[in-house]
CSV table of C-alpha atoms in Angstrom, one decimal:
chain,number,residue,atom,x,y,z
A,738,MET,CA,11.3,-28.4,-9.1
A,739,THR,CA,9.9,-25.0,-10.0
A,740,LYS,CA,12.2,-22.9,-12.2
A,741,VAL,CA,12.1,-19.0,-12.0
A,742,ASP,CA,14.3,-16.1,-12.8
A,743,LEU,CA,14.1,-14.6,-9.3
A,744,LEU,CA,13.0,-15.5,-5.8
A,745,ILE,CA,12.2,-12.5,-3.6
A,746,SER,CA,12.1,-13.2,0.1
A,747,GLY,CA,9.8,-10.7,1.7
A,748,SER,CA,6.3,-9.6,0.7
A,749,GLY,CA,6.5,-6.0,2.0
A,750,VAL,CA,5.9,-3.0,-0.2
A,751,VAL,CA,9.4,-3.1,-1.6
A,752,GLY,CA,9.3,-6.8,-2.4
A,753,MET,CA,5.9,-6.7,-4.0
A,754,THR,CA,6.8,-3.6,-6.1
A,755,LEU,CA,10.0,-5.1,-7.4
A,756,ALA,CA,8.2,-8.3,-8.2
A,757,TYR,CA,5.6,-6.4,-10.3
A,758,ALA,CA,8.1,-4.2,-12.1
A,759,LEU,CA,10.1,-7.3,-13.2
A,760,ALA,CA,7.1,-9.5,-14.0
A,761,GLN,CA,5.8,-6.8,-16.3
A,762,GLN,CA,9.0,-7.3,-18.3
A,763,GLY,CA,8.5,-11.1,-18.6
A,764,LEU,CA,10.6,-12.4,-15.8
A,765,LYS,CA,9.2,-15.2,-13.7
A,766,VAL,CA,9.2,-14.3,-10.0
A,767,ILE,CA,8.3,-16.2,-6.8
A,768,ILE,CA,7.7,-14.2,-3.5
A,769,VAL,CA,8.1,-16.1,-0.2
A,770,ASP,CA,7.0,-14.8,3.1
A,771,ALA,CA,6.2,-16.2,6.5
A,772,LEU,CA,3.4,-13.7,6.8
A,773,ASP,CA,-0.1,-14.6,5.6
A,774,VAL,CA,-0.2,-11.7,3.2
A,775,GLU,CA,-3.9,-11.8,2.3
A,776,GLY,CA,-4.7,-12.1,6.0
A,777,SER,CA,-2.7,-9.0,6.9
A,778,MET,CA,-4.7,-6.5,4.8
A,779,GLY,CA,-6.7,-5.2,7.8
A,780,ASP,CA,-6.4,-1.6,8.8
A,781,GLU,CA,-4.9,-2.5,12.2
A,782,PHE,CA,-1.8,-4.2,10.6
A,783,ASP,CA,0.3,-1.1,9.8
A,784,GLY,CA,-0.8,2.5,10.6
A,785,ARG,CA,2.1,4.2,8.9
A,786,SER,CA,1.8,6.5,5.9
A,787,TYR,CA,4.6,7.0,3.4
A,788,ALA,CA,5.7,10.2,1.7
A,789,ILE,CA,6.4,9.2,-1.9
A,790,SER,CA,8.7,11.7,-3.6
A,791,TYR,CA,7.9,13.0,-7.1
A,792,ALA,CA,10.5,10.9,-9.0
A,793,PRO,CA,9.4,7.6,-7.3
A,794,PHE,CA,5.8,8.6,-8.1
A,795,VAL,CA,6.8,8.9,-11.7
A,796,MET,CA,8.2,5.4,-11.6
A,797,LEU,CA,5.0,3.9,-10.0
A,798,ASN,CA,2.9,5.7,-12.6
A,799,THR,CA,5.1,4.5,-15.4
A,800,ILE,CA,4.9,0.8,-14.5
A,801,GLY,CA,1.1,1.0,-13.9
A,802,LEU,CA,1.0,0.8,-10.1
A,803,TRP,CA,-0.1,4.3,-9.2
A,804,ASP,CA,-3.7,3.7,-10.3
A,805,LYS,CA,-3.8,0.8,-7.9
A,806,ILE,CA,-2.2,2.4,-4.8
A,807,GLY,CA,-2.7,6.2,-5.3
A,808,GLY,CA,-6.5,6.5,-5.3
A,809,GLU,CA,-6.5,7.8,-1.7
A,810,SER,CA,-3.2,9.8,-2.0
A,811,GLN,CA,-2.8,13.4,-0.8
A,812,PRO,CA,-0.4,15.7,-2.7
A,813,ILE,CA,2.2,17.5,-0.7
A,814,ASN,CA,2.1,21.1,-1.9
A,815,GLU,CA,4.3,22.7,0.7
A,816,ILE,CA,6.6,21.7,3.6
A,817,HIS,CA,7.1,23.9,6.7
A,818,VAL,CA,10.2,23.1,8.9
A,819,THR,CA,10.4,24.7,12.3
A,820,ASP,CA,12.9,24.5,15.2
A,821,GLY,CA,10.8,23.9,18.3
A,822,GLU,CA,8.7,26.9,19.1
A,823,SER,CA,11.0,29.3,17.3
A,824,PRO,CA,9.2,31.8,15.0
A,825,VAL,CA,11.9,31.1,12.4
A,826,PHE,CA,10.9,28.5,9.8
A,827,LEU,CA,11.9,27.1,6.5
A,828,HIS,CA,9.2,27.0,3.8
A,829,PHE,CA,9.3,24.8,0.7
A,830,ASP,CA,6.6,25.5,-1.9
A,831,GLN,CA,6.0,23.3,-5.0
A,832,ALA,CA,4.9,26.5,-6.9
A,833,GLU,CA,8.6,27.5,-6.9
A,834,LEU,CA,9.3,24.5,-9.1
A,835,GLY,CA,6.1,24.6,-11.1
A,836,ASP,CA,6.0,21.0,-12.4
A,837,GLY,CA,3.9,19.1,-9.9
A,838,PRO,CA,3.7,18.4,-6.1
A,839,LEU,CA,6.7,17.8,-3.9
A,840,GLY,CA,5.4,14.3,-3.4
A,841,TYR,CA,2.3,12.4,-2.2
A,842,MET,CA,1.2,10.9,1.1
A,843,VAL,CA,-0.2,7.4,0.9
A,844,GLU,CA,-1.3,5.2,3.8
A,845,VAL,CA,0.6,1.9,3.9
A,846,ARG,CA,-2.7,-0.1,4.1
A,847,HIS,CA,-3.7,1.3,0.7
A,848,ILE,CA,-0.3,0.6,-0.7
A,849,ARG,CA,-0.3,-3.0,0.5
A,850,ALA,CA,-3.8,-3.6,-0.7
A,851,GLY,CA,-3.1,-2.2,-4.1
A,852,LEU,CA,0.1,-4.1,-4.5
A,853,PHE,CA,-1.5,-7.4,-3.4
A,854,ASP,CA,-4.3,-6.8,-5.9
A,855,ALA,CA,-1.6,-6.3,-8.6
A,856,ILE,CA,0.4,-9.4,-8.0
A,857,LYS,CA,-2.1,-12.0,-6.8
A,858,ASN,CA,-3.3,-13.1,-10.3
A,859,HIS,CA,-0.2,-12.0,-12.3
A,860,LYS,CA,0.8,-14.7,-14.7
A,861,ASN,CA,4.5,-14.2,-14.0
A,862,ILE,CA,4.3,-14.0,-10.1
A,863,THR,CA,3.8,-16.9,-7.7
A,864,LEU,CA,3.1,-16.0,-4.0
A,865,CYS,CA,4.2,-18.6,-1.5
A,866,ALA,CA,2.8,-17.4,1.8
A,867,PRO,CA,2.7,-18.3,4.6
A,868,ASP,CA,5.9,-20.2,4.0
A,869,THR,CA,9.6,-19.8,4.8
A,870,ILE,CA,13.0,-20.7,3.3
A,871,SER,CA,14.5,-23.6,5.1
A,872,HIS,CA,17.6,-24.2,2.9
A,873,THR,CA,19.5,-22.7,0.0
A,874,LYS,CA,22.4,-24.1,-2.0
A,875,ASN,CA,24.4,-22.4,-4.7
A,876,TYR,CA,25.3,-24.0,-8.0
A,877,PRO,CA,27.0,-22.7,-11.1
A,878,GLY,CA,24.2,-20.6,-12.8
A,879,HIS,CA,21.5,-21.0,-10.2
A,880,VAL,CA,20.4,-21.4,-6.5
A,881,ASP,CA,18.3,-24.3,-5.2
A,882,VAL,CA,15.9,-23.1,-2.6
A,883,THR,CA,13.9,-25.5,-0.3
A,884,LEU,CA,10.8,-24.1,1.5
A,885,LYS,CA,9.5,-25.3,4.8
A,886,SER,CA,6.4,-26.6,2.9
A,887,GLY,CA,8.7,-28.9,0.9
A,888,MET,CA,8.5,-27.0,-2.3
A,889,THR,CA,11.8,-26.8,-4.2
A,890,ILE,CA,12.7,-23.9,-6.5
A,891,LYS,CA,15.6,-23.3,-8.9
A,892,THR,CA,16.2,-19.6,-9.3
A,893,THR,CA,18.9,-17.5,-11.1
A,894,LEU,CA,18.9,-14.8,-8.4
A,895,LEU,CA,17.8,-14.6,-4.8
A,896,ILE,CA,16.6,-11.2,-3.5
A,897,GLY,CA,16.5,-10.3,0.2
A,898,ALA,CA,13.6,-7.8,0.8
A,899,GLU,CA,12.9,-8.9,4.3
A,900,GLY,CA,13.5,-5.5,6.0
A,901,ARG,CA,15.9,-4.6,8.7
A,902,ASN,CA,16.1,-8.1,10.3
A,903,SER,CA,16.8,-9.9,7.1
A,904,LYS,CA,17.6,-13.6,7.8
A,905,LEU,CA,19.1,-14.1,4.3
A,906,ARG,CA,21.5,-11.2,4.9
A,907,GLN,CA,22.7,-13.0,8.0
A,908,GLN,CA,22.9,-16.3,6.3
A,909,ASN,CA,25.1,-14.7,3.6
A,910,ASP,CA,27.4,-13.3,6.2
A,911,ILE,CA,26.8,-9.7,5.3
A,912,LYS,CA,27.5,-7.5,8.3
A,913,ILE,CA,25.8,-4.3,9.2
A,914,ARG,CA,26.9,-1.1,10.9
A,915,SER,CA,24.2,0.2,13.2
A,916,TRP,CA,23.5,2.7,15.9
A,917,ASP,CA,20.6,3.5,18.2
A,918,TYR,CA,19.0,6.9,18.3
A,919,ASN,CA,17.6,6.4,21.8
A,920,GLN,CA,14.3,7.4,20.3
A,921,THR,CA,10.9,5.7,19.7
A,922,GLY,CA,8.6,6.7,16.8
A,923,ILE,CA,5.0,6.9,17.8
A,924,VAL,CA,2.7,6.6,14.8
A,925,THR,CA,-1.0,7.5,14.7
A,926,THR,CA,-3.6,9.1,12.4
A,927,VAL,CA,-5.4,12.2,13.6
A,928,GLU,CA,-8.4,14.3,12.5
A,929,HIS,CA,-8.6,18.1,12.8
A,930,ASP,CA,-11.1,20.8,12.2
A,931,LEU,CA,-9.4,22.8,9.5
A,932,ASP,CA,-8.0,21.9,6.1
A,933,HIS,CA,-4.3,21.3,6.0
A,934,GLN,CA,-4.1,22.6,2.4
A,935,GLY,CA,-1.6,19.8,1.5
A,936,ILE,CA,1.1,21.3,3.8
A,937,ALA,CA,3.5,19.0,5.7
A,938,HIS,CA,5.0,20.2,8.9
A,939,GLU,CA,8.3,19.0,10.5
A,940,LYS,CA,8.8,20.4,14.0
A,941,PHE,CA,12.1,19.7,15.7
A,942,PHE,CA,12.3,19.4,19.5
A,943,ALA,CA,15.2,18.3,21.8
A,944,SER,CA,13.4,15.0,22.4
A,945,GLY,CA,13.1,14.3,18.7
A,946,PRO,CA,11.2,15.4,15.5
A,947,PHE,CA,7.4,15.7,15.3
A,948,ALA,CA,6.0,15.3,11.8
A,949,ILE,CA,2.5,16.3,10.7
A,950,LEU,CA,1.9,14.7,7.3
A,951,PRO,CA,-1.3,15.5,5.3
A,952,LEU,CA,-3.8,12.9,4.4
A,953,GLN,CA,-7.2,13.2,2.7
A,954,ASN,CA,-10.4,14.3,4.5
A,955,ASN,CA,-8.9,16.7,7.2
A,956,ARG,CA,-6.7,13.9,8.5
A,957,SER,CA,-2.9,13.8,9.1
A,958,SER,CA,-0.4,11.1,9.8
A,959,ILE,CA,1.7,11.8,12.9
A,960,VAL,CA,5.3,10.6,13.5
A,961,TRP,CA,6.1,11.6,17.0
A,962,CYS,CA,9.7,10.8,18.3
A,963,GLU,CA,10.4,10.6,22.0
A,964,PRO,CA,13.0,8.9,24.2
A,965,PRO,CA,12.0,5.2,24.8
A,966,ASP,CA,10.9,5.6,28.4
A,967,ARG,CA,8.7,8.6,27.7
A,968,ALA,CA,7.3,6.9,24.5
A,969,ILE,CA,6.2,3.9,26.6
A,970,THR,CA,4.4,6.2,29.0
A,971,ILE,CA,2.7,8.0,26.1
A,972,MET,CA,1.6,4.8,24.5
A,973,ARG,CA,0.0,3.6,27.7
A,974,LEU,CA,-2.1,6.7,28.2
A,975,PRO,CA,-5.9,6.4,27.9
A,976,GLU,CA,-7.3,8.1,24.9
A,977,ARG,CA,-8.2,11.4,26.6
A,978,SER,CA,-4.8,11.9,28.1
A,979,PHE,CA,-3.0,10.8,24.9
A,980,ASN,CA,-5.0,13.5,23.0
A,981,ALA,CA,-4.0,16.1,25.6
A,982,GLU,CA,-0.3,15.3,25.1
A,983,LEU,CA,-0.8,15.2,21.4
A,984,LYS,CA,-2.3,18.7,21.4
A,985,LYS,CA,0.8,20.1,23.2
A,986,LYS,CA,3.0,19.0,20.4
A,987,PHE,CA,0.6,19.6,17.5
A,988,GLY,CA,-0.6,23.1,18.4
A,989,SER,CA,-3.9,24.7,17.5
A,990,PHE,CA,-3.2,26.0,13.9
A,991,LEU,CA,-5.6,23.3,12.5
A,992,GLY,CA,-8.3,23.7,15.2
A,993,ASP,CA,-9.2,20.8,17.5
A,994,VAL,CA,-7.2,17.7,16.9
A,995,LYS,CA,-7.6,14.1,18.2
A,996,SER,CA,-6.2,10.7,17.4
A,997,LEU,CA,-8.5,8.3,15.5
A,998,GLY,CA,-7.7,5.6,18.1
A,999,LEU,CA,-5.0,3.1,16.9
A,1000,ARG,CA,-1.4,3.8,17.8
A,1001,TRP,CA,1.9,2.1,16.9
A,1002,SER,CA,5.5,2.5,18.1
A,1003,HIS,CA,8.8,1.6,16.5
A,1004,PRO,CA,12.3,1.9,18.0
A,1005,LEU,CA,14.5,4.1,15.8
A,1006,ASN,CA,18.0,3.2,14.7
A,1007,MET,CA,20.1,3.4,11.6
A,1008,GLN,CA,21.8,0.4,9.9
A,1009,LEU,CA,23.8,0.1,6.7
A,1010,ALA,CA,24.9,-3.2,5.2
A,1011,ASP,CA,28.6,-3.5,4.5
A,1012,ASN,CA,27.8,-5.3,1.2
A,1013,TYR,CA,24.6,-5.4,-1.0
A,1014,THR,CA,25.4,-8.7,-2.7
A,1015,ALA,CA,26.8,-12.2,-2.2
A,1016,GLU,CA,26.9,-15.1,-4.6
A,1017,ARG,CA,23.6,-15.0,-6.6
A,1018,PHE,CA,22.1,-12.9,-3.8
A,1019,CYS,CA,21.2,-9.2,-3.6
A,1020,LEU,CA,19.8,-6.9,-0.9
A,1021,ILE,CA,17.2,-4.3,-1.5
A,1022,GLY,CA,15.2,-1.7,0.6
A,1023,ASP,CA,15.5,-1.7,4.4
A,1024,ALA,CA,17.5,-5.0,4.3
A,1025,ALA,CA,20.3,-2.9,2.8
A,1026,HIS,CA,19.7,0.4,4.5
A,1027,GLY,CA,17.5,1.5,7.4
A,1028,ILE,CA,17.4,5.2,8.1
A,1029,HIS,CA,15.8,7.7,10.5
A,1030,PRO,CA,12.3,8.8,9.4
A,1031,ILE,CA,13.2,12.4,9.9
A,1032,ALA,CA,12.8,13.3,6.2
A,1033,GLY,CA,10.4,10.6,5.2
A,1034,GLN,CA,12.8,9.1,2.7
A,1035,GLY,CA,13.0,5.4,3.8
A,1036,PHE,CA,10.5,4.0,1.3
A,1037,ASN,CA,11.8,6.4,-1.4
A,1038,LEU,CA,15.2,4.8,-1.1
A,1039,GLY,CA,13.7,1.4,-1.6
A,1040,LEU,CA,11.8,2.6,-4.7
A,1041,ARG,CA,15.0,4.1,-6.1
A,1042,ASP,CA,16.7,0.7,-5.5
A,1043,ILE,CA,13.9,-0.9,-7.5
A,1044,ALA,CA,14.3,1.5,-10.4
A,1045,ALA,CA,18.0,0.8,-10.6
A,1046,LEU,CA,17.9,-3.0,-10.0
A,1047,SER,CA,15.0,-3.4,-12.5
A,1048,GLU,CA,16.9,-1.6,-15.2
A,1049,VAL,CA,20.1,-3.6,-14.6
A,1050,LEU,CA,18.3,-7.0,-14.6
A,1051,VAL,CA,16.0,-6.3,-17.5
A,1052,ASP,CA,18.9,-5.1,-19.7
A,1053,ALA,CA,20.9,-8.3,-18.9
A,1054,HIS,CA,17.9,-10.5,-19.4
A,1055,ARG,CA,17.2,-9.1,-22.9
A,1056,LEU,CA,20.8,-9.6,-23.9
A,1057,GLY,CA,20.6,-13.2,-22.8
A,1058,GLY,CA,23.0,-12.6,-19.9
A,1059,ASP,CA,23.1,-14.1,-16.5
A,1060,ILE,CA,21.0,-11.9,-14.2
A,1061,GLY,CA,22.6,-13.4,-11.1
A,1062,SER,CA,26.2,-12.8,-12.1
A,1063,ASP,CA,28.4,-10.6,-10.0
A,1064,LEU,CA,29.1,-8.4,-13.0
A,1065,VAL,CA,25.4,-7.6,-13.4
A,1066,LEU,CA,24.8,-7.1,-9.6
A,1067,GLN,CA,27.8,-4.8,-9.2
A,1068,ARG,CA,26.2,-2.4,-11.7
A,1069,TYR,CA,23.3,-2.1,-9.2
A,1070,VAL,CA,25.6,-1.7,-6.2
A,1071,HIS,CA,27.6,1.1,-7.9
A,1072,TRP,CA,24.4,2.9,-8.9
A,1073,ARG,CA,22.8,2.8,-5.5
A,1074,ARG,CA,25.3,2.5,-2.7
A,1075,THR,CA,26.6,6.1,-2.6
A,1076,ASP,CA,23.2,7.6,-2.9
A,1077,ASN,CA,21.8,5.5,0.0
A,1078,ASN,CA,24.8,6.1,2.3
A,1079,ILE,CA,24.8,9.9,1.6
A,1080,LEU,CA,21.1,10.2,2.5
A,1081,ALA,CA,21.4,7.9,5.5
A,1082,LEU,CA,24.2,10.1,6.9
A,1083,ALA,CA,22.3,13.3,6.0
A,1084,THR,CA,19.3,12.2,8.0
A,1085,ASP,CA,21.5,11.1,10.8
A,1086,GLY,CA,23.2,14.5,10.9
A,1087,LEU,CA,19.9,16.4,10.8
A,1088,ASN,CA,18.5,14.4,13.7
A,1089,ARG,CA,21.7,15.0,15.8
A,1090,LEU,CA,21.8,18.7,14.9
A,1091,PHE,CA,18.1,19.4,15.8
A,1092,SER,CA,18.1,17.1,18.9
A,1093,ASN,CA,20.8,19.2,20.5
A,1094,GLU,CA,20.0,21.7,23.3
A,1095,ASN,CA,23.4,23.4,23.4
A,1096,PRO,CA,22.6,27.2,23.2
A,1097,ILE,CA,25.4,27.8,20.8
A,1098,VAL,CA,24.3,25.0,18.5
A,1099,THR,CA,20.7,26.2,18.8
A,1100,PHE,CA,21.6,29.8,17.8
A,1101,ALA,CA,23.6,28.7,14.8
A,1102,ARG,CA,20.9,26.2,13.7
A,1103,ARG,CA,18.2,28.9,13.8
A,1104,ALA,CA,20.4,31.4,12.0
A,1105,GLY,CA,21.1,28.8,9.3
A,1106,VAL,CA,17.4,28.1,8.9
A,1107,SER,CA,16.7,31.8,8.6
A,1108,ALA,CA,19.5,32.2,6.0
A,1109,VAL,CA,18.3,29.3,3.8
A,1110,GLU,CA,14.8,30.7,3.8
A,1111,LYS,CA,16.1,33.9,2.2
A,1112,MET,CA,18.0,32.0,-0.6
A,1113,PRO,CA,15.7,30.9,-3.3
A,1114,THR,CA,18.4,29.0,-5.3
A,1115,VAL,CA,19.4,27.0,-2.3
A,1116,LYS,CA,15.8,26.2,-1.4
A,1117,LYS,CA,15.2,25.0,-5.0
A,1118,PHE,CA,18.3,22.8,-4.7
A,1119,PHE,CA,16.9,21.2,-1.5
A,1120,MET,CA,13.5,20.7,-3.1
A,1121,GLN,CA,14.9,19.0,-6.1
A,1122,HIS,CA,16.8,16.6,-3.9
A,1123,ALA,CA,13.7,15.9,-1.8
A,1124,ARG,CA,11.8,15.1,-5.0
A,1125,GLY,CA,14.5,12.6,-6.0
A,1126,SER,CA,15.0,14.5,-9.3
A,1127,THR,CA,18.7,14.9,-9.3
A,1128,GLY,CA,21.7,12.8,-10.2
A,1129,LYS,CA,21.9,10.0,-12.8
A,1130,LEU,CA,18.4,8.7,-12.6
A,1131,PRO,CA,17.3,5.2,-13.9
A,1132,LYS,CA,14.8,5.2,-16.7
A,1133,LEU,CA,11.7,4.5,-14.6
A,1134,LEU,CA,12.4,7.6,-12.3
A,1135,ARG,CA,12.5,9.7,-15.5
A,1136,GLY,CA,9.2,8.3,-16.7
A,1137,GLN,CA,10.7,6.1,-19.4
A,1138,HIS,CA,9.7,2.4,-19.9
A,1139,LEU,CA,12.4,-0.3,-19.6
């Protein structure tokens, strides 16, 4: 039987990042995933791009991962928020803060490749993939885990980083609250004639938000939200017709624009776990909270989870404590639950507010956008929150080593 400190179920970007952060502090970690991780490194696997806020960027840089995943990153210097075709807009500019970009855009394929390179030969990390957990049994002080391959593992703590459809969450009888947005997010990468100058654009339409997120080399990542039936129709369009529909939403401010070919679509919903922990078990990332992509904060919430959980576990480990005890895990829950729920409900509220065609709501909404644009102090407050630089931050988000 193999003995480790932690077993992480899920080799996504959150699972691999957590494994690396803890392994760097001397904890022994096993990652289990049904996916052939090495075989999933092709460009066609995941076409999304993540906006990494400034504080999570500081964390990734502090633990030594940014050099591995950020080589193709694009700084976000400004954000423009517009309500449909209204001339009124909200403008956030990093120059008003003066201490670095609002965040960075990184393609998921680069993040995954960099993380895999970081963990594959790490002395404290074992990757069991493709493989699955077939059985778990709790004992005082540890959990016995049996894999489908027959391997048996004794671990102090089991982590569920399997995403929204976490099987371990279900097996531990943790319920979720969820609701459907009746929207599908279409994702593609486009190229355009003119330089985006590091400016991200969020356009709000009654059918859903349309985000233009800057990438390197005159490219942008598109997150295009539409009702499911219309999204199916758009996804089935031939390339020429798809580009014609794309241009209607995108506009001409960056010259001619066209998709680079591959497209993906994802149904959009929100779900929040009733609990983050069970006996010697802990949820992290989308397994605990899945939110609307309207503000690009989903991955950032996962990174903030990692910063808090890593600090809690490393502190307990150094003191010779039981990292799987309820007392230790509740420190993580108290640190993260409120922040996650507040941001989840905020993104939910924004989507409902801007996807509303009521004339009175529309007038009030645009008046509010105009008012905020004229209030530098309020704008600075919003920018600091978007950068993840407010509240009681874990050490890693402040650039301090564990």
